[in-house]
PDB file of C-alpha atoms in Angstrom:
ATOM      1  CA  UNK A   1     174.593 251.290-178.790  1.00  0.00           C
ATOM      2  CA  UNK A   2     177.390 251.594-176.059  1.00  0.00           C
ATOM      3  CA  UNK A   3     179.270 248.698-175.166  1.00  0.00           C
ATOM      4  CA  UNK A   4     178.029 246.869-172.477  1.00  0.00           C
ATOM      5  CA  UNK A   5     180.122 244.666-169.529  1.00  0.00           C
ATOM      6  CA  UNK A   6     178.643 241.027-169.628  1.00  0.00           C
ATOM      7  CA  UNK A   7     176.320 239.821-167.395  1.00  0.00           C
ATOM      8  CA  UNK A   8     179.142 237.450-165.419  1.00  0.00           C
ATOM      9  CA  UNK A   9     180.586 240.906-164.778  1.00  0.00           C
ATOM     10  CA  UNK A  10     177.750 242.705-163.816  1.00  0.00           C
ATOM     11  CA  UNK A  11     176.865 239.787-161.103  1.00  0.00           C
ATOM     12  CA  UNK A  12     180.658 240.192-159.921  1.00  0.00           C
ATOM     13  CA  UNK A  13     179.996 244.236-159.362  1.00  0.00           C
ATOM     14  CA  UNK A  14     176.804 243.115-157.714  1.00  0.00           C
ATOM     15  CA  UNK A  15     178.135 240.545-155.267  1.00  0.00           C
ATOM     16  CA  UNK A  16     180.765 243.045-154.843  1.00  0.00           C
ATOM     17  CA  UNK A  17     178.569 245.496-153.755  1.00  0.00           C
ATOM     18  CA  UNK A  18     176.623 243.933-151.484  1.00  0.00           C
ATOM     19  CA  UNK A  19     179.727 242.295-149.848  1.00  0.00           C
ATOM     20  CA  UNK A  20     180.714 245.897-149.110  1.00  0.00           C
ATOM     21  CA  UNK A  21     177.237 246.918-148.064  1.00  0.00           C
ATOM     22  CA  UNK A  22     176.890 243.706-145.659  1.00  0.00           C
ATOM     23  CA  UNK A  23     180.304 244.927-143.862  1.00  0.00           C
ATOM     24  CA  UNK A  24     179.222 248.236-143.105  1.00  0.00           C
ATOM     25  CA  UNK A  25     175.548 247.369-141.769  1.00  0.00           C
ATOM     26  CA  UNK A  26     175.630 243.881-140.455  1.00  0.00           C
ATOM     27  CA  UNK A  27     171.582 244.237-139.888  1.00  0.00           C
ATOM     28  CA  UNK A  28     170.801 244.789-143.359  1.00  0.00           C
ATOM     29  CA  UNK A  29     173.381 241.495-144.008  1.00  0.00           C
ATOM     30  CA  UNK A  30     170.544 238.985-143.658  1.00  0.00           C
ATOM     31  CA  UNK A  31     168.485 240.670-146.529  1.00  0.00           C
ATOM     32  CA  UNK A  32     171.371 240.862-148.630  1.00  0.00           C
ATOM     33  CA  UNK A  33     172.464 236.969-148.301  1.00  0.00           C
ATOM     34  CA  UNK A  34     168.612 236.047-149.243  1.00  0.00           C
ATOM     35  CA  UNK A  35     168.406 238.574-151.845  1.00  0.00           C
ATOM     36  CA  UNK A  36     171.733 238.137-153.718  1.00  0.00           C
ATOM     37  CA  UNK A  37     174.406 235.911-151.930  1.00  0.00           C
ATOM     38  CA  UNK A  38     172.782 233.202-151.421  1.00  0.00           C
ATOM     39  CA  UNK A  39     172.077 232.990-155.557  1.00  0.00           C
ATOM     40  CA  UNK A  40     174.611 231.348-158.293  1.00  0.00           C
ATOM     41  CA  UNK A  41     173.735 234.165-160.791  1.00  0.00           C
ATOM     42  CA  UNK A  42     172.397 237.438-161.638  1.00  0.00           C
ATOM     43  CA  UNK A  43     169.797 235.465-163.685  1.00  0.00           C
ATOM     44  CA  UNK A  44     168.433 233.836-159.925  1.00  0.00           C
ATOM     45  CA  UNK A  45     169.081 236.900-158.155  1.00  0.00           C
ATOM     46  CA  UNK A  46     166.542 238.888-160.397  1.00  0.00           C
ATOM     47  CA  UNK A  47     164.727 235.431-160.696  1.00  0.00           C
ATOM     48  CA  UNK A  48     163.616 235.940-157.151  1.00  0.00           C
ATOM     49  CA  UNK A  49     163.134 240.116-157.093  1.00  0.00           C
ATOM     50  CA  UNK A  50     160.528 239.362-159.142  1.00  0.00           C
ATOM     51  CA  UNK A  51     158.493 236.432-157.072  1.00  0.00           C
ATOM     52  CA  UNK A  52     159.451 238.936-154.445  1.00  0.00           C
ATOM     53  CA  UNK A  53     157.553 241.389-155.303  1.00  0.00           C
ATOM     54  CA  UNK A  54     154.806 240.265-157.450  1.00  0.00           C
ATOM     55  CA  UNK A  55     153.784 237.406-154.792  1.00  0.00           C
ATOM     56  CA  UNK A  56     151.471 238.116-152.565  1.00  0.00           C
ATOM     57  CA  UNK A  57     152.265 234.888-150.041  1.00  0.00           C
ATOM     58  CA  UNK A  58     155.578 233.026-149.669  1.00  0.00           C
ATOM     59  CA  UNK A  59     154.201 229.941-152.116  1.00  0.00           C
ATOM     60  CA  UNK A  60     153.354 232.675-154.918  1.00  0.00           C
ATOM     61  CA  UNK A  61     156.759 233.947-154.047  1.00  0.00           C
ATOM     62  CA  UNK A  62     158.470 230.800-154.874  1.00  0.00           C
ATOM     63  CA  UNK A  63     156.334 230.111-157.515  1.00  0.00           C
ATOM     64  CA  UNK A  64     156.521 233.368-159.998  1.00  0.00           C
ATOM     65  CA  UNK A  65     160.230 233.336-159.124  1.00  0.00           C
ATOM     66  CA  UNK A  66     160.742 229.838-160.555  1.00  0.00           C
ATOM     67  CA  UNK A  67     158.536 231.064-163.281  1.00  0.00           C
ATOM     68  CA  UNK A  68     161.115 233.767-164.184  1.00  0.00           C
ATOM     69  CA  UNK A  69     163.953 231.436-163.863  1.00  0.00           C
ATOM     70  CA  UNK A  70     162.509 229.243-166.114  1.00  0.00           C
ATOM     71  CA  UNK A  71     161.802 231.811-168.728  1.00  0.00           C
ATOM     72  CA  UNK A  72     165.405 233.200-168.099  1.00  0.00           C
ATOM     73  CA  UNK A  73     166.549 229.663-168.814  1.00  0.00           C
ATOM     74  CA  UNK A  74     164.607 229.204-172.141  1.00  0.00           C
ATOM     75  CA  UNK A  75     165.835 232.840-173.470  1.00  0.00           C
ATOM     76  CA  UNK A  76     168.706 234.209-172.218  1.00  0.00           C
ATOM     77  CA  UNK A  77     168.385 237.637-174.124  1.00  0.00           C
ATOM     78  CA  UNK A  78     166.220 238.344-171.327  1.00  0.00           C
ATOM     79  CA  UNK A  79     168.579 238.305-168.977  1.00  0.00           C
ATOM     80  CA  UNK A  80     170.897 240.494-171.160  1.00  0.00           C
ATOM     81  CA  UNK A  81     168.322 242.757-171.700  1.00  0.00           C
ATOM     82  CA  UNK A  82     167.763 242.635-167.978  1.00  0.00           C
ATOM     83  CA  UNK A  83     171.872 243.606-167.415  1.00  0.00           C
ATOM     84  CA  UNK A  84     171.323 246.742-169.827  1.00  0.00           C
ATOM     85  CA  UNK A  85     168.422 247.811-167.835  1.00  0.00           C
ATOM     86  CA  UNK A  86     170.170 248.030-164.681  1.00  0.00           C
ATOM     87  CA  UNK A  87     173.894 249.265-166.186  1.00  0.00           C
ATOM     88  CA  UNK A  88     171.638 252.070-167.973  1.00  0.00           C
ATOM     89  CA  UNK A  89     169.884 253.454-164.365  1.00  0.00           C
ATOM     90  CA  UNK A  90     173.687 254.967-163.399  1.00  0.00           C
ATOM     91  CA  UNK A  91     173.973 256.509-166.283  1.00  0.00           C
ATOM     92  CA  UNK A  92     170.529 258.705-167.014  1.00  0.00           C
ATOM     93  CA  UNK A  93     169.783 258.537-162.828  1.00  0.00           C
ATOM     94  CA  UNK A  94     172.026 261.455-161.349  1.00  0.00           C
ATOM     95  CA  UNK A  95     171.243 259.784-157.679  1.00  0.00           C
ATOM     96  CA  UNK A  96     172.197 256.542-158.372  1.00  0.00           C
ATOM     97  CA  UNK A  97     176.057 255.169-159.384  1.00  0.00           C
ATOM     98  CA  UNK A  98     176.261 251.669-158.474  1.00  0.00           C
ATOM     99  CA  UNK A  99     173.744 248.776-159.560  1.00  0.00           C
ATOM    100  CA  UNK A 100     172.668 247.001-156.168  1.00  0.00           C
ATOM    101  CA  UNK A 101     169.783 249.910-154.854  1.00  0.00           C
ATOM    102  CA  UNK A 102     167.899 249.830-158.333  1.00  0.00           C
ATOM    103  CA  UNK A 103     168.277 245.623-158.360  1.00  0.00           C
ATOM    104  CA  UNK A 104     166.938 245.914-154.301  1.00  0.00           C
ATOM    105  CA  UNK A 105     164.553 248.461-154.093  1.00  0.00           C
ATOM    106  CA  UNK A 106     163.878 250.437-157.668  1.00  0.00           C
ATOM    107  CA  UNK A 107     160.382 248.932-158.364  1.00  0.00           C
ATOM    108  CA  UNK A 108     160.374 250.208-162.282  1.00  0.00           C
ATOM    109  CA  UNK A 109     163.139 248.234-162.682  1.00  0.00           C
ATOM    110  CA  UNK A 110     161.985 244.845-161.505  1.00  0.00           C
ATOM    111  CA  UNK A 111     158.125 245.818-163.248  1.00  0.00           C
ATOM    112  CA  UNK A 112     160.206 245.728-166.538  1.00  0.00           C
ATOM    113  CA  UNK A 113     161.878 243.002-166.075  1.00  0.00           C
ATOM    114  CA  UNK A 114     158.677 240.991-165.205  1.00  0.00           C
ATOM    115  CA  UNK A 115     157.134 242.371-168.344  1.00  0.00           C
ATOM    116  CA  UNK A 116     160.156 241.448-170.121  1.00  0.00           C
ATOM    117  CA  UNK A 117     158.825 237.603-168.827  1.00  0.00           C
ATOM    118  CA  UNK A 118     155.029 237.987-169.429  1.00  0.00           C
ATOM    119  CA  UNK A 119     156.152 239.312-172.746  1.00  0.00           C
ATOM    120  CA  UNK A 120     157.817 236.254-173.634  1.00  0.00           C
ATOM    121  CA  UNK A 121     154.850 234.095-172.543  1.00  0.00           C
ATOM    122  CA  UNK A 122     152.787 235.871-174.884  1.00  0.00           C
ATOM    123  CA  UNK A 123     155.001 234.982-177.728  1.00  0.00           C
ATOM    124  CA  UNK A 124     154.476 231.345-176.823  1.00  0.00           C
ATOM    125  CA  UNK A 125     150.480 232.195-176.610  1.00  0.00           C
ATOM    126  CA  UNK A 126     150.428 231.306-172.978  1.00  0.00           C
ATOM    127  CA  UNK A 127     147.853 234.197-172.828  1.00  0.00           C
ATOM    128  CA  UNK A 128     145.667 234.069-169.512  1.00  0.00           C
ATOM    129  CA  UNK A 129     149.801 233.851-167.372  1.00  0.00           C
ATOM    130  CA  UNK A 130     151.151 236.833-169.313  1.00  0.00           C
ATOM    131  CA  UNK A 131     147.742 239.164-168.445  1.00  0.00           C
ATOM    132  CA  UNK A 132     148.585 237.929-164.960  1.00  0.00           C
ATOM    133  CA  UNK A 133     151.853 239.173-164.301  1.00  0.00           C
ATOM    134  CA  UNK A 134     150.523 242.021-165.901  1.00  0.00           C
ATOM    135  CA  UNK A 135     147.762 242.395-163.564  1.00  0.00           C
ATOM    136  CA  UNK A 136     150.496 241.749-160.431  1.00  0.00           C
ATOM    137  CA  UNK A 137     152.827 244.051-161.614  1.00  0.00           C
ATOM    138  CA  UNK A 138     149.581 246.546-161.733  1.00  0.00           C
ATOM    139  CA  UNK A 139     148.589 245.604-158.141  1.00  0.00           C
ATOM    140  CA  UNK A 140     151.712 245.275-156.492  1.00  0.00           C
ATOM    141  CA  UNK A 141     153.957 247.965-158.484  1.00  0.00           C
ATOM    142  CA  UNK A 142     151.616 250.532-159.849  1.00  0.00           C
ATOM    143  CA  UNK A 143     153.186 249.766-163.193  1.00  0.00           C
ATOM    144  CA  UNK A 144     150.903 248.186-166.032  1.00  0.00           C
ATOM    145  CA  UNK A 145     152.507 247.167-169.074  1.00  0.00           C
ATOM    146  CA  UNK A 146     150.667 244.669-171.957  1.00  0.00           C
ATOM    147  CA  UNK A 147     152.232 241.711-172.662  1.00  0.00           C
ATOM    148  CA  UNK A 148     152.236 242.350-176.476  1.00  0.00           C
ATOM    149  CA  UNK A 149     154.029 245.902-175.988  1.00  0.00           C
ATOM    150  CA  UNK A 150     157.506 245.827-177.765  1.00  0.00           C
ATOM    151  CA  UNK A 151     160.357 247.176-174.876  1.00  0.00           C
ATOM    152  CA  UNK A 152     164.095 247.873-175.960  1.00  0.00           C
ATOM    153  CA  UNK A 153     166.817 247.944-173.806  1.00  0.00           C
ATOM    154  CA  UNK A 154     168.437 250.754-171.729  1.00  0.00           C
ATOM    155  CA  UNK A 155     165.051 251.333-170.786  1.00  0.00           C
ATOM    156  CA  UNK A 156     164.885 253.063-167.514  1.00  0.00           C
ATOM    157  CA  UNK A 157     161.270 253.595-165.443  1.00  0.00           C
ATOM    158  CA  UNK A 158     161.999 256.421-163.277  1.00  0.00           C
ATOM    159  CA  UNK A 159     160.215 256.942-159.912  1.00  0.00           C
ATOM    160  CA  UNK A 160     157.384 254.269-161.447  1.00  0.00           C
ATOM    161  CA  UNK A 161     154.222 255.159-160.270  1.00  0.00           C
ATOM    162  CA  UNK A 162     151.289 254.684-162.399  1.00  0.00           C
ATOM    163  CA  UNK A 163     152.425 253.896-165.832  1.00  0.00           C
ATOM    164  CA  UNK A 164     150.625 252.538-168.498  1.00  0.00           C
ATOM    165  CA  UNK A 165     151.696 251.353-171.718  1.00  0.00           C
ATOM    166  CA  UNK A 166     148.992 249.570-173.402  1.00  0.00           C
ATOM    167  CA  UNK A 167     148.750 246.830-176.040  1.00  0.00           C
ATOM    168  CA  UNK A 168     151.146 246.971-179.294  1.00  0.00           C
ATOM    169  CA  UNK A 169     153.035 250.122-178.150  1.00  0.00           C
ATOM    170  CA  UNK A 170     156.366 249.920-179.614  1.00  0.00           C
ATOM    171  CA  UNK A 171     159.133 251.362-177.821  1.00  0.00           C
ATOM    172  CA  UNK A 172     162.822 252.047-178.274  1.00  0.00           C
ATOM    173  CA  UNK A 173     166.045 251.684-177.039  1.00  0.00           C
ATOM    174  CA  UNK A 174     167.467 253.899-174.061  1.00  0.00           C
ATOM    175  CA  UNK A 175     163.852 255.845-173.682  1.00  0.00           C
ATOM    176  CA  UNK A 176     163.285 257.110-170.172  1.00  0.00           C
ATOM    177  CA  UNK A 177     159.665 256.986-168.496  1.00  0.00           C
ATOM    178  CA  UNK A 178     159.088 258.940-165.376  1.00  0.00           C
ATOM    179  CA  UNK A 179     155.835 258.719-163.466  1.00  0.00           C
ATOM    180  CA  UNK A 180     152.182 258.863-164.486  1.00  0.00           C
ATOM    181  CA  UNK A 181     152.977 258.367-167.981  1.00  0.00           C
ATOM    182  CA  UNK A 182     150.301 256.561-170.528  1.00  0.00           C
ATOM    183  CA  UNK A 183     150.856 255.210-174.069  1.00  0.00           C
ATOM    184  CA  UNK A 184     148.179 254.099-175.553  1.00  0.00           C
ATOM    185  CA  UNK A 185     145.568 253.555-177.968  1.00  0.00           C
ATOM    186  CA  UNK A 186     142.042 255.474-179.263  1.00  0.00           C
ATOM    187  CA  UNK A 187     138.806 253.919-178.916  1.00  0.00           C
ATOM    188  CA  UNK A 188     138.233 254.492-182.218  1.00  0.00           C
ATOM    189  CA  UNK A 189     141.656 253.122-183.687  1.00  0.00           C
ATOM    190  CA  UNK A 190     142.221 249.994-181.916  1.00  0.00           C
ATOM    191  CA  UNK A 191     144.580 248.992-184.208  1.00  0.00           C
ATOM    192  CA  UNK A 192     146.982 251.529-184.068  1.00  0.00           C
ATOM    193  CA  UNK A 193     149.524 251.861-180.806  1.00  0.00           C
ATOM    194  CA  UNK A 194     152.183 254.482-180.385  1.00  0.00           C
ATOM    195  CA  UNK A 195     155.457 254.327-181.132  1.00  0.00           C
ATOM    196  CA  UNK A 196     158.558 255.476-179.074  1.00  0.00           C
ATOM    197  CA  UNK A 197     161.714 256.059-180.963  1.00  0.00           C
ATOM    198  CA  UNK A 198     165.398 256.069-179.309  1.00  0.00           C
ATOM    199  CA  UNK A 199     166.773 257.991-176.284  1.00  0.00           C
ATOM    200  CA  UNK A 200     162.821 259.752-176.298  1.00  0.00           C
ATOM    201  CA  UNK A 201     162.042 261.304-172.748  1.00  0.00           C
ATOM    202  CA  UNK A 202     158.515 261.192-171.589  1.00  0.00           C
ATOM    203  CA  UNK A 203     158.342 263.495-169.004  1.00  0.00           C
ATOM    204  CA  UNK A 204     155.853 263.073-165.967  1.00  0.00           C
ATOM    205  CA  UNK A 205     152.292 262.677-166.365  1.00  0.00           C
ATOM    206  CA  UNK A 206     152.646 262.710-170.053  1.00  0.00           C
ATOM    207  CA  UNK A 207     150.278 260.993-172.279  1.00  0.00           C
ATOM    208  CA  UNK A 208     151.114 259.008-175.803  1.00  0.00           C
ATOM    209  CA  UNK A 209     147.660 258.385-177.494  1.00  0.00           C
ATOM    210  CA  UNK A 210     146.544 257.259-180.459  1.00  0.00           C
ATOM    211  CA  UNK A 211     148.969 255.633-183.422  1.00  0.00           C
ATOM    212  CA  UNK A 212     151.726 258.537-183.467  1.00  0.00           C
ATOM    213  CA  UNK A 213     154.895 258.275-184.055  1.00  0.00           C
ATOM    214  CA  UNK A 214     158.037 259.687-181.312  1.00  0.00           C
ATOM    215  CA  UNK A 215     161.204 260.304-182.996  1.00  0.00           C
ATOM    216  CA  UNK A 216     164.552 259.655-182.093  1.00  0.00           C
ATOM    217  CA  UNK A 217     165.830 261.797-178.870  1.00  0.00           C
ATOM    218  CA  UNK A 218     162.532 264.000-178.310  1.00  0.00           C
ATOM    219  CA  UNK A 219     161.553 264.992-175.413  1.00  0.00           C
ATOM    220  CA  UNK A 220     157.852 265.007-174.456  1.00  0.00           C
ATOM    221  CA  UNK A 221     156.997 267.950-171.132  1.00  0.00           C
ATOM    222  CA  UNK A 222     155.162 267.185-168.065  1.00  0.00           C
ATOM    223  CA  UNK A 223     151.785 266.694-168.326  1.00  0.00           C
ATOM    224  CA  UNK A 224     151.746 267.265-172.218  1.00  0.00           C
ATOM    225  CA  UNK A 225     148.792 265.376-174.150  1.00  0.00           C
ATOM    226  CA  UNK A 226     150.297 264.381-177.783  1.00  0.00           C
ATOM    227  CA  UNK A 227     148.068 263.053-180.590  1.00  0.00           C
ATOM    228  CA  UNK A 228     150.365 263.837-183.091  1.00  0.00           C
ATOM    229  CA  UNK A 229     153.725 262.511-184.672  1.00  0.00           C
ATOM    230  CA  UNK A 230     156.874 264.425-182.819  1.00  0.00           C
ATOM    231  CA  UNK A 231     160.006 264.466-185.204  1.00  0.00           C
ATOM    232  CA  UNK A 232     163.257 263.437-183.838  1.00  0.00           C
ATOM    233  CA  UNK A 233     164.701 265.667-181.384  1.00  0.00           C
ATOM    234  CA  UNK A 234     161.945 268.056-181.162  1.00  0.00           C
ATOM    235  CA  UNK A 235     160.524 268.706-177.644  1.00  0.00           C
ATOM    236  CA  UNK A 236     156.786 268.690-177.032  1.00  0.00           C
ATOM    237  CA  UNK A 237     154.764 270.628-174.515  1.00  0.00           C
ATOM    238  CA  UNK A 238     151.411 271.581-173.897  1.00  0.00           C
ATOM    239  CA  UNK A 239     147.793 270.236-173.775  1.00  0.00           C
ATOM    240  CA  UNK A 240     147.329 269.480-177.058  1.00  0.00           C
ATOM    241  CA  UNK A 241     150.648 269.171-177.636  1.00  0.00           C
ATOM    242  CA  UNK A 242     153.063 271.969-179.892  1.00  0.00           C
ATOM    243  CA  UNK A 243     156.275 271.492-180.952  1.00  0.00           C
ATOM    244  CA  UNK A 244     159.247 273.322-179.534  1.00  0.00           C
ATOM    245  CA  UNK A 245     163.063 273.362-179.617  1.00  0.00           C
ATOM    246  CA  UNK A 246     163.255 271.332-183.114  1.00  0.00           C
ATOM    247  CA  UNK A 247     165.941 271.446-185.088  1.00  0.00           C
ATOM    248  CA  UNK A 248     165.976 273.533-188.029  1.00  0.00           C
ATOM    249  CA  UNK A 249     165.493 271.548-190.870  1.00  0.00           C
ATOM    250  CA  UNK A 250     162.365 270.247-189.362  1.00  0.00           C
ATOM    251  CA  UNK A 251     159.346 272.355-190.045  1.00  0.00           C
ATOM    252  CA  UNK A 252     156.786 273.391-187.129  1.00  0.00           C
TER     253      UNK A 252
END
């Protein structure tokens, strides 16, 4: 995995940013000052994107913000999870170099990140409040994503619109998701979720069902139905899916 800057740096670049944004639209300034100034930390400032946008009135606001702080608070990998979210968006987004538009306004961003919280209430079998921020981040996002689903980091949601990764899906490091994309598992295997391996691309309106295994770095086409395991680096098209583009010592 790439080296990382820390999160005190990462809050710098962000305060920085919106400094510089403030000065060159004063109207947007007010937004800015609630959204990041006006918060000690990157950990707060995140903290309250979330209550933002899950809460549906300004006491739900407060509250699932303070909800997120506290988690934040009790594991701090979170919120270094949460930094190589955001540092990985400029690097696989083409449209986007600097880390205060996908904190602001990149809604796959902040749904991970609030999974990332109603993950870690599942761990500590607060059940009914992890299904729902689940349920919010359904609602208010278009992005549904169990609490017992296992996320990496350098995970990057693209675009964000109705994705669903369902219960004990296992996913890797650096794997991009775009739009319309659903992991999940058969009816008749409930026990067995799919599994995402590193730096895989799902490709829009892609679907991951049953208890298959991605490898490393493939890619998965638009609208491509796979049922089957995908070995690493292989690309996958078609409904069902075929393999393409493998390398050669893998056999199609």
């Amino acid at each position: 995995m790439n080296a990382t800057p820390s999160v005190d740096l990462l809050w710098q670049t962000i305060r920085r940013e919106a400094e510089s944004a403030m000065a060159r639209d004063p109207v947007f300034g007010a937004a800015l000052s609630t959204a990041i100034l006006d918060h000690p930390d990157f950990a707060h400032a995140l903290a309250h994107q979330i209550g933002a946008r899950l809460g549906k009135s300004p006491a739900d606001r407060a509250r699932f913000a303070q909800l997120a702080c506290d988690a934040f608070g009790r594991s701090p990998d979170l919120v270094d999870a949460a930094s190589r979210d955001l540092q990985s968006i400029a690097v696989h987004d083409p449209a986007t170099t600097t880390l205060l538009p996908p904190l602001l306004n990149f809604k796959g961003y902040v749904a991970l990140q609030a999974w990332r919280v109603s993950n870690l209430l599942w761990r500590e079998s607060r059940y009914d409040l992890a299904l729902l921020l689940q349920s919010l981040s359904s609602d208010q996002l278009q992005v549904s994503i169990h609490p017992s689903a296992s996320i990496g980091t350098q995970v990057f949601l693209d675009h964000a619109t109705g994705i669903i990764i369902g219960a004990f899906a296992v996913i890797g490091d650096e794997v991009t998701i775009l739009q319309n994309v659903t992991i999940g598992r058969k009816h008749s295997e409930p026990d067995r979720a799919p599994k995402i391996g590193r730096g895989v691309l799902l490709s829009a309106g892609s679907s991951i069902i049953g208890g298959v295994s991605i490898g490393d770095f493939a890619k998965i086409g638009a609208g491509a139905v796979v049922e089957h395991d995908v070995p690493p680096g292989c690309t996958a098209v078609g409904v069902p899916a075929r393999l393409t583009n493998c390398p050669e010592k893998v056999s199609v």
